[in-house]
Coordinates of C-alpha atoms and ligand atoms in Angstrom, one line a residue:
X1 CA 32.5 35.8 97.4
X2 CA 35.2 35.4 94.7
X3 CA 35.5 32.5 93.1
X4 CA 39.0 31.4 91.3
X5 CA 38.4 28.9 88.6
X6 CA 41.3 26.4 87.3
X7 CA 41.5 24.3 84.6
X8 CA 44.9 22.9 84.2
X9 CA 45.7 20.8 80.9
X10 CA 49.2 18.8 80.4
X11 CA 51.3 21.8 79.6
X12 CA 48.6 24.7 79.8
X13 CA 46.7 26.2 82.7
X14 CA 43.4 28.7 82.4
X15 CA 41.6 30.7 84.8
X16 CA 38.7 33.2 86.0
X17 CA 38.3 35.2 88.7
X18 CA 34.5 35.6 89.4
X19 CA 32.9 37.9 91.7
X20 CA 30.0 36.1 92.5
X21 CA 28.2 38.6 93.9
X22 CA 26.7 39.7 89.9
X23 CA 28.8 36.7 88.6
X24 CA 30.7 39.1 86.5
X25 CA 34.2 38.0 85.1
X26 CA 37.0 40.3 87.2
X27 CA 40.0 38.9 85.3
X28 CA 41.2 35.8 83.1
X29 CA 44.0 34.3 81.3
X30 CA 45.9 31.3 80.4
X31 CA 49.8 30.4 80.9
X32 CA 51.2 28.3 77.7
X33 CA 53.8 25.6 77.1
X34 CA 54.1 24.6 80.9
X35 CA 57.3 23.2 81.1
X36 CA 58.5 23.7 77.6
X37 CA 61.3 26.5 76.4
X38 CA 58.9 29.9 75.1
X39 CA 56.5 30.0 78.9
X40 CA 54.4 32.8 78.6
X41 CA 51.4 34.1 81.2
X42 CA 48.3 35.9 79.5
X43 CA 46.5 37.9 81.9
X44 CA 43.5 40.0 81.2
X45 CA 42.1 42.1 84.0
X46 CA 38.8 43.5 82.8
X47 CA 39.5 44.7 78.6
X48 CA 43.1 45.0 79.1
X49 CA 46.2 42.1 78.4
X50 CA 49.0 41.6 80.2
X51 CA 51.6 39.2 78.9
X52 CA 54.4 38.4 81.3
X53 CA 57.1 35.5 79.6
X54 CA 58.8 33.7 82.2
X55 CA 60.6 30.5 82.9
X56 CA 57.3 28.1 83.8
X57 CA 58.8 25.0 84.7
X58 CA 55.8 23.2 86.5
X59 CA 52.4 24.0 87.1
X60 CA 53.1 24.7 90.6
X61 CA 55.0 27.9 89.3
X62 CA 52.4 28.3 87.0
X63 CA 49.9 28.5 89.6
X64 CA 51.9 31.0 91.8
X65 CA 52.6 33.6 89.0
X66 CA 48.8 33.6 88.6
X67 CA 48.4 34.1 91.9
X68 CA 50.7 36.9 91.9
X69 CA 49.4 38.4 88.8
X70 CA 45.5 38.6 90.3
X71 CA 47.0 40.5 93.2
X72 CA 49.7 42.8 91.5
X73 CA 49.8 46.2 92.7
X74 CA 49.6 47.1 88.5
X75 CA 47.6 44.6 86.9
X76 CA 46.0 42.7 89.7
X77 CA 42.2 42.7 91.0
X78 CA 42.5 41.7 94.7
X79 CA 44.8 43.1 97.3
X80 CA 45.2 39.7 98.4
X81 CA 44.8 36.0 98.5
X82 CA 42.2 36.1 101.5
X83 CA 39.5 37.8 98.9
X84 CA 39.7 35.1 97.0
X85 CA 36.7 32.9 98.9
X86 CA 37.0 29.5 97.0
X87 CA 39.1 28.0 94.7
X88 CA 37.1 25.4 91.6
X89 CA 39.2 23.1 89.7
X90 CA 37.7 21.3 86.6
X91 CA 39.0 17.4 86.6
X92 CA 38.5 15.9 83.5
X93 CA 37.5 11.9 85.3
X94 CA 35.3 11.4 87.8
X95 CA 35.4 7.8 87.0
X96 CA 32.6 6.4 88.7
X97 CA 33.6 7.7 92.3
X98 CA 31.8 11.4 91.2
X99 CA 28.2 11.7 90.5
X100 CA 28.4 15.2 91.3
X101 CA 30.8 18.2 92.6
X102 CA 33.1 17.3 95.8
X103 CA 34.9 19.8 98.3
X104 CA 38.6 18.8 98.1
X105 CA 39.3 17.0 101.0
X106 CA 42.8 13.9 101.4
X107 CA 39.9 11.4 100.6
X108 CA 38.9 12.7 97.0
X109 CA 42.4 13.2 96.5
X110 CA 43.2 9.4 97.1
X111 CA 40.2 8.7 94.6
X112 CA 41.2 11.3 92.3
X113 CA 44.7 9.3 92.4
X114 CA 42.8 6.3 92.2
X115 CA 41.2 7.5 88.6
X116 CA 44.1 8.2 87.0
X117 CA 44.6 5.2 84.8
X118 CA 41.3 6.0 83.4
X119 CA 43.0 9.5 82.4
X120 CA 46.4 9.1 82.2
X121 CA 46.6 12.1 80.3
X122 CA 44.2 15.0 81.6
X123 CA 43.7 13.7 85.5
X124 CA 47.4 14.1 86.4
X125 CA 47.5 17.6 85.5
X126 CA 44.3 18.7 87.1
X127 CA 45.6 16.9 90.4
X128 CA 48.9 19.0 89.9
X129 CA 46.7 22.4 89.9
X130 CA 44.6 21.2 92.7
X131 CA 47.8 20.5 95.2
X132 CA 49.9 23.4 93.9
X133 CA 46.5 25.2 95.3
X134 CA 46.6 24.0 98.3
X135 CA 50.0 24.7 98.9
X136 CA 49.7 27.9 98.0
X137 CA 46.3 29.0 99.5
X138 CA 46.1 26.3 102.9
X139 CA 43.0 27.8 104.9
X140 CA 40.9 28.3 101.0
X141 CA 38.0 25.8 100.5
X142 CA 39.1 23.9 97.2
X143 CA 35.9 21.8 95.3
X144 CA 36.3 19.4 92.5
X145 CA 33.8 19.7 89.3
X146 CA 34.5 16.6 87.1
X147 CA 33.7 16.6 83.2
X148 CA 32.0 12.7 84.1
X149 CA 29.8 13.5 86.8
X150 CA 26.4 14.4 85.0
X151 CA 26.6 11.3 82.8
X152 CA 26.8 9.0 86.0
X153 CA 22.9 8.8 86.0
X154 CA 23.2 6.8 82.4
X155 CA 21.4 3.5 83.1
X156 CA 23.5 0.7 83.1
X157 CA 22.5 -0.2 79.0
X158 CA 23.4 2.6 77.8
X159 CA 26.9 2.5 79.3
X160 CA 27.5 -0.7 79.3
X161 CA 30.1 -2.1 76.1
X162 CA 29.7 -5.5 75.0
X163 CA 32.6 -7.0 75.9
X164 CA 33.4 -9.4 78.5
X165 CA 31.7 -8.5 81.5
X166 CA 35.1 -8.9 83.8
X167 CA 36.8 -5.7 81.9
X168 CA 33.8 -3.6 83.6
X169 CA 34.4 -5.4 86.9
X170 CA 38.1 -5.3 86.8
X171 CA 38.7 -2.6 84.9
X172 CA 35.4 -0.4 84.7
X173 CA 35.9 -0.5 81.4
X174 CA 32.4 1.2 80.3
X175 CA 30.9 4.8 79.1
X176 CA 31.4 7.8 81.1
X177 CA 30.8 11.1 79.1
X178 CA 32.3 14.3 78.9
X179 CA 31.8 17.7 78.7
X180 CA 29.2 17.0 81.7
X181 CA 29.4 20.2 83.1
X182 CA 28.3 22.0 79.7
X183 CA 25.3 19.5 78.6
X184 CA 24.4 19.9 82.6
X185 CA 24.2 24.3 82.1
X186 CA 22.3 24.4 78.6
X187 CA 20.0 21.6 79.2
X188 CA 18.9 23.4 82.3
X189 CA 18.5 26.5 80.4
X190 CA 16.4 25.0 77.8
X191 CA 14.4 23.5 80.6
X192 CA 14.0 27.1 82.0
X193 CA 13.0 28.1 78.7
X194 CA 10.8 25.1 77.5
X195 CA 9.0 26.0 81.1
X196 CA 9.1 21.7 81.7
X197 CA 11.7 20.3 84.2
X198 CA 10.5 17.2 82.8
X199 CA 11.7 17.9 79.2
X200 CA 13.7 15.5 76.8
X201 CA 16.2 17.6 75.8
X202 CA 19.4 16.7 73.5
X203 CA 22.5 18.7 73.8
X204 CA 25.2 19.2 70.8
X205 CA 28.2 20.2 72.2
X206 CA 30.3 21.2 69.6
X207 CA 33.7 22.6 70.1
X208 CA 37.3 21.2 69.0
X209 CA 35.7 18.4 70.9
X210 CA 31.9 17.4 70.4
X211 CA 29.5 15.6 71.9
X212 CA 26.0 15.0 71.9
X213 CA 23.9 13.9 75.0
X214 CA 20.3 12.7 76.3
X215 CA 18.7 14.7 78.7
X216 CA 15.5 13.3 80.3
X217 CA 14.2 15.4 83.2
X218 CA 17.3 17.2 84.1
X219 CA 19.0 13.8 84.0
X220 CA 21.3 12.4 81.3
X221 CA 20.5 9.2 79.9
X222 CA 23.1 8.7 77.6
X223 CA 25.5 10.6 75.6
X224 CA 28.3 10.2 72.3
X225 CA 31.8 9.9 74.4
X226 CA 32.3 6.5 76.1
X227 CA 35.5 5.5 78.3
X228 CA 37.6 8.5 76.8
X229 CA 36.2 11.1 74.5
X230 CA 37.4 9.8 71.5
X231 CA 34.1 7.9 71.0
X232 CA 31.3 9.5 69.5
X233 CA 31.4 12.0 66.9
X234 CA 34.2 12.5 64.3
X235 CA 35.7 16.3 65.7
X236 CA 38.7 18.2 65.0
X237 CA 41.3 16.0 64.7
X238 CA 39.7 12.5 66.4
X239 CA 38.1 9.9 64.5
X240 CA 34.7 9.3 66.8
X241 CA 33.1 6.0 66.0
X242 CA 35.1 3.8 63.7
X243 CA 34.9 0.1 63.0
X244 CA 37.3 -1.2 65.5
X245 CA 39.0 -3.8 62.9
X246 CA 40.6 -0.7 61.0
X247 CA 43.7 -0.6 64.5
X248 CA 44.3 -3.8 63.5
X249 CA 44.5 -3.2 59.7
X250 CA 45.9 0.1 59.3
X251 CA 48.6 -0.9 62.4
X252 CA 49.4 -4.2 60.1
X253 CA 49.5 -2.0 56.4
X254 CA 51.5 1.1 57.8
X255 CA 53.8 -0.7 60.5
X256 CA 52.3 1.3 63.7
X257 CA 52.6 0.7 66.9
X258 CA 49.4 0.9 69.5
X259 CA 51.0 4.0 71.0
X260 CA 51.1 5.6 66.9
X261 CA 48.0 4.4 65.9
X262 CA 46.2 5.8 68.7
X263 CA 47.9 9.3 67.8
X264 CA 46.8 8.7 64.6
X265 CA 42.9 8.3 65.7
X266 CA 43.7 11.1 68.5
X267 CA 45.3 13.6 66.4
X268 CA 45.0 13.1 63.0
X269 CA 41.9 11.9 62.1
X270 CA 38.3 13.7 62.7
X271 CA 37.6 16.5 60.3
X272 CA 41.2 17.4 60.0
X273 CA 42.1 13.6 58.6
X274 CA 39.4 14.0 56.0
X275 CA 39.6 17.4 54.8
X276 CA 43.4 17.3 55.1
X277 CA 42.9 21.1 55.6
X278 CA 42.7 21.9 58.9
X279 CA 41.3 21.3 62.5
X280 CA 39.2 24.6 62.7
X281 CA 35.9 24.6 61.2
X282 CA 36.1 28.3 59.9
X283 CA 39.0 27.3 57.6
X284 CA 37.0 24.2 56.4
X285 CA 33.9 26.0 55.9
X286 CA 36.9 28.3 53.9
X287 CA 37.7 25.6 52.0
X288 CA 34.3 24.3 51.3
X289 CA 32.9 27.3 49.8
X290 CA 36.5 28.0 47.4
X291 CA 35.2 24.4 45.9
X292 CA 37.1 22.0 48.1
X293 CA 35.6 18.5 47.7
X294 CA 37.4 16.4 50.9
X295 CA 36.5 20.3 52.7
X296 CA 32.6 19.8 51.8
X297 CA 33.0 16.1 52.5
X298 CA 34.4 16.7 56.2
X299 CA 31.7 19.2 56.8
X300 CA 28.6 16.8 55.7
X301 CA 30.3 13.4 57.5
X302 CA 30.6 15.8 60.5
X303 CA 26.8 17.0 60.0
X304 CA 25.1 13.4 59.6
X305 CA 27.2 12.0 62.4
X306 CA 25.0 15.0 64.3
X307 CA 22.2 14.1 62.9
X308 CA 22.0 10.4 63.4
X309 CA 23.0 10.9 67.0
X310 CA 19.8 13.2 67.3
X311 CA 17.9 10.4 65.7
X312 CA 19.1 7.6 68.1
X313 CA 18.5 9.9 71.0
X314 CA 15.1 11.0 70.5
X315 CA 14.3 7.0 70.1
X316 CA 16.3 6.8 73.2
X317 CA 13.7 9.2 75.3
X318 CA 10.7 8.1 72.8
X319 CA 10.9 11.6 71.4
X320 CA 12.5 15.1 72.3
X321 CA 11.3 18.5 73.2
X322 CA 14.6 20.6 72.3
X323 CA 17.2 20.0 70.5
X324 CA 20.4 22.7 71.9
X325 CA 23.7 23.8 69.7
X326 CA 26.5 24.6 72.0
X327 CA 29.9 25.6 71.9
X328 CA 32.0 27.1 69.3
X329 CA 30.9 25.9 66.2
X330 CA 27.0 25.0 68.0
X331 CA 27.4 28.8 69.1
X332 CA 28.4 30.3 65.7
X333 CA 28.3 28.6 62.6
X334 CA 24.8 28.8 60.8
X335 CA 25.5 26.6 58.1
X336 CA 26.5 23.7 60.5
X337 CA 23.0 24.1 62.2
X338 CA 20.8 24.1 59.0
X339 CA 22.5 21.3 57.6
X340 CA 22.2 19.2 60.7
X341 CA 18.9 20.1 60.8
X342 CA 17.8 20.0 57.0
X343 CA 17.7 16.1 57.4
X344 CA 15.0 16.5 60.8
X345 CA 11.8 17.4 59.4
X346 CA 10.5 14.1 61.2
X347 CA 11.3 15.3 64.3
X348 CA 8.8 18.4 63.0
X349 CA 11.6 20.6 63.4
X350 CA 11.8 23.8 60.5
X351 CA 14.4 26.7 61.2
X352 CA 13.5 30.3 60.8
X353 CA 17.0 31.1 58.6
X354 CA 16.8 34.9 60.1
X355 CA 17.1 33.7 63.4
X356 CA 19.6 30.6 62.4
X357 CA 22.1 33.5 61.0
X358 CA 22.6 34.7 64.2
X359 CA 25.4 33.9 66.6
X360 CA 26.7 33.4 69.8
X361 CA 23.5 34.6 71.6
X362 CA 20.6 32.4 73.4
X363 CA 18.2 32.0 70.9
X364 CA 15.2 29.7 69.2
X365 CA 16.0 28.9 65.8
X366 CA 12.8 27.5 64.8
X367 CA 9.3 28.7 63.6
X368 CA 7.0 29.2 65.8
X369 CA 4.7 26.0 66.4
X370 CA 7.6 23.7 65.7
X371 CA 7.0 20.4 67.2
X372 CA 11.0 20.2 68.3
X373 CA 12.2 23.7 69.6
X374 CA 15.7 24.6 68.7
X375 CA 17.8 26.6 70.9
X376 CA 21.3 28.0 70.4
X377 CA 22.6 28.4 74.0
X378 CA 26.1 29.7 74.6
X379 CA 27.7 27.3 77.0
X380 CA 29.3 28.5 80.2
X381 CA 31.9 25.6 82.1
X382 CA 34.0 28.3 84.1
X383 CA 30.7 29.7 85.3
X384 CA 29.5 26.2 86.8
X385 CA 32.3 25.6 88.2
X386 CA 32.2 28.6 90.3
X387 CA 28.8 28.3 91.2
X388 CA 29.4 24.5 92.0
X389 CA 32.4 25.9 94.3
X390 CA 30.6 28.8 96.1
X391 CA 27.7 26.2 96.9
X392 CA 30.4 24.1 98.5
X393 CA 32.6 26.6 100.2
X394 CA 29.7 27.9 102.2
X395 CA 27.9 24.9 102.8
X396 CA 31.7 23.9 104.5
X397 CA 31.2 27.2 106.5
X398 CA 27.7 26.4 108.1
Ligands
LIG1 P1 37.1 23.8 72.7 O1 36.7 24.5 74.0 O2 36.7 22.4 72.6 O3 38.6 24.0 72.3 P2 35.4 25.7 71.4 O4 34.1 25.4 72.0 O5 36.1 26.9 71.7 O6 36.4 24.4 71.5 O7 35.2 25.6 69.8 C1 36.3 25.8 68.9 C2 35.9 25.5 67.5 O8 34.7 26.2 67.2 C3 36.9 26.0 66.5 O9 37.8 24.9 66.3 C4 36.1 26.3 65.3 O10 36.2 25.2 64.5 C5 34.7 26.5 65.8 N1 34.2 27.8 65.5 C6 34.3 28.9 66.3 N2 33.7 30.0 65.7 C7 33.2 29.5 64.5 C8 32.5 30.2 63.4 N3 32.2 31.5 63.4 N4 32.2 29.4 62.4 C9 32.5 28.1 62.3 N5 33.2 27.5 63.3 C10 33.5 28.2 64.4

C-alpha cells in the first residue's frame, strides 16, 4: 500500500509518499507561505526538486496541487489517486479524547473541533488538511496520529498543575506532551536494542522544539511540555520553565499586553533571547567557539536544563536503563551530548568520544559496561504516521 503523510502547519504544509511495501520514501516536499503573497510548492520525487510558484491561497489549494504534483505525467510517482491506499495526518492536540491513533470518521472530527481551544494555533490547520482530503480523495481511509496521544498514560501526578482543581475540570487545564509520536518510535527502538520491553528509558528530543520524556515499559510516565509546548526546556526561541511572576513584571516594566508577552516567551526567548544570536544551534555553537560569551551561556543553560530533566526522570522511574538523543541537534551535535552528559557520572554513564563524534546514525555512545546506555537514534514522525495509517486503513477493510 502507499501511504500519503500530511502535516499541515498555519501557513505551511509537508508531505511523504511512502510505499509501504519496503517503507521507502517515493517522493516529498513542502508548500510555503499558504496564503501569503511569494506561494511556492517544493516537490522532490526520488533525488530530484521540482519547484512550481503558484498562487496558494488556502490549504485546500495547497492540498490539491500536491495531489496533482504526485501524479504529474513529468514529475509525479502514481498514475493516480486510487494508488494512493491511505492518507495520515499529524494533529498536533489530542487533548484528552486520543490515547492513541484514530481512523477519521464525522465523530473525531467533532472532537478534533472540540480540542481546538486547547490549540488554537496548530489544530485548526491540521483540521483544514484533513477535510481538504477528504474532499479531494472521498472513498480514501484518512487516520489521525496526534503529537498528545503517547503521554495520555502519564499518571494523574505527573500531569496534574497545582492550581485550582476546577480549571482541570472546567477547562482541562493540565499536562499533555508533545512530540508523542517521536519519544513513542525511539523509545521502542532502544527497547529493541536494550532487549527489555520493561526498560526505563528517557527520551531527549531535541529539535527547534525539545522535549524530554519518561518511558517506563513502553509507557510514558511523564514528560517536559505541559498544556502547550512552551513548558519544559528553554529551545530555539521559547523560554521553557520560567518563574511565572516574570508575565506580570516584564508586562508591568515594558507596557505589554498578554497577547505580546506571550510572543515574547513564544518567539523571542529560548536560546535565541539569550544568545541574542540566533535560533539555530549550528550558528550558536558558531558563535560559542569565535568567543561569544551570551553564545556559550545559551548553549550551557540549554545543556543543564537537559540534564536536570534527566535527573528528575530517572528519580521519577527510580532509575533508567537508556538515556536517547533525538532529533536535530540530539541527532547531530556532539558537543551538545557530552556536555549534557559530562554532569551524569552518577547515573554511571561515560561516553566513548569516537563514537559521540558521530552523527545522524543509530548508535551507543557509551563504553561498554556502562551502567546507563546511551543511544543516538534518528527519529522518524512521517514514518509512524504511515505505519499508524496503514494499520488503520486495513484493519477498516477487514
Ligand atoms: P524541528 O523539526 O523541531 O524544526 P529539527 O529536529 O529539524 O527541528 O532540528 C532543527 C535544529 O537542529 C536546528 O535548529 C539546529 O539548531 C539543530 N541542528 C541540526 N543539525 C545540527 C548540527 N550539525 N549541529 C548542531 N545543531 C544542529
Amino acid at each position: 500500500m502507499k501511504a500519503l503523510v500530511i502535516n499541515c502547519g498555519s501557513s505551511s504544509l509537508k508531505y511523504q509518499l511512502f510505499d509501504m511495501a519496503d517503507e521507502s520514501v517515493l517522493a516529498k516536499g513542502l508548500v510555503e507561505r499558504i496564503g501569503l503573497p511569494g506561494s511556492v510548492l517544493i516537490h522532490r520525487p526520488g533525488d530530484s526538486k521540482v519547484e512550481i510558484q503558484e498562487e496558494i491561497p488556502n490549504h485546500d489549494k495547497a492540498i490539491s496541487l500536491v495531489l496533482r504534483a504526485l501524479t504529474d505525467a513529468g514529475h509525479g510517482v502514481v498514475k493516480n489517486l486510487a494508488e494512493i491506499g491511505c492518507v495520515g495526518h499529524r494533529v498536533v492536540h489530542g487533548g484528552e479524547t486520543f490515547s492513541g491513533s484514530v481512523a477519521i470518521t464525522p465523530a473525531v472530527m467533532e472532537a478534533l473541533k472540540a480540542n481546538i481551544e486547547l490549540a488554537p494555533l496548530h489544530n485548526p490547520p491540521n483540521i483544514m488538511g484533513i477535510e481538504a482530503c477528504a474532499k479531494l480523495m472521498p472513498n480514501t481511509p484518512q487516520a489521525g496520529v496526534f503529537d498528545t496521544a503517547f503521554h495520555q498514560t502519564m499518571p494523574a501526578e505527573a500531569y496534574i498543575y497545582a492550581l485550582p482543581y476546577e480549571y482541570y475540570e472546567r477547562y482541562k487545564v493540565r499536562r499533555y506532551g508533545f512530540h508523542g509520536t517521536s519519544h513513542r518510535f525511539v523509545s521502542q527502538r532502544a527497547a529493541e536494542l536494550l532487549g527489555a520491553p520493561d526498560a526505563k528509558i528517557i527520551t531527549c528530543h531535541l529539535g527547534n522544539g525539545a522535549s524530554v520524556a519518561a518511558v517506563k515499559g513502553g509507557k510514558s510516565v511523564d514528560t517536559s511540555m505541559g498544556l502547550t509546548p512552551l513548558e519544559g526546556l528553554a529551545m530555539g526561541t521559547r523560554s521553557g520553565d520560567i518563574d511565572p511572576a516574570i508575565l506580570e513584571f516584564i508586562m508591568g516594566k515594558e507596557g505589554l499586553t498578554i497577547g505580546e508577552m506571550s510572543g515574547v516567551l513564544n518567539k523571542k526567548s529560548g536560546v535565541l533571547g539569550i544568545s541574542g544570536v540566533s535560533s539555530d544551534f549550528r550558528d550558536i555553537e558558531t558563535a560559542a567557539d569565535g568567543g561569544n560569551q551570551r553564545a556559550k551561556l545559551a548553549l550551557d543553560r540549554f545543556a543543564y536544563a537537559v540534564r536536570k530533566y534527566i535527573g528528575a526522570y530517572a528519580a521519577a522511574m527510580d532509575g533508567a536503563d537508556a538515556i536517547v538523543f533525538t532529533a536535530g541537534l540530539g541527532e547531530n551535535s556532539a558537543p551538545m551530548r557530552a556536555a549534557i552528559c559530562a554532569g551524569l557520572t552518577f547515573l554511571g554513564i561515560e561516553l566513548e568520544p569516537e563514537k559521540n563524534s558521530r552523527r545522524g546514525e543509530e548508535i551507543e555512545i557509551t563504553k561498554a559496561g556502562s551502567k546507563t546506555r546511551v543511544f543516538v537514534i534518528p527519529t522518524n514522525e512521517e514514518l509512524v504516521i504511515a505505519r499508524d495509517t496503514v494499520a488503520i486503513a486495513e484493519k477498516a477493510e477487514q
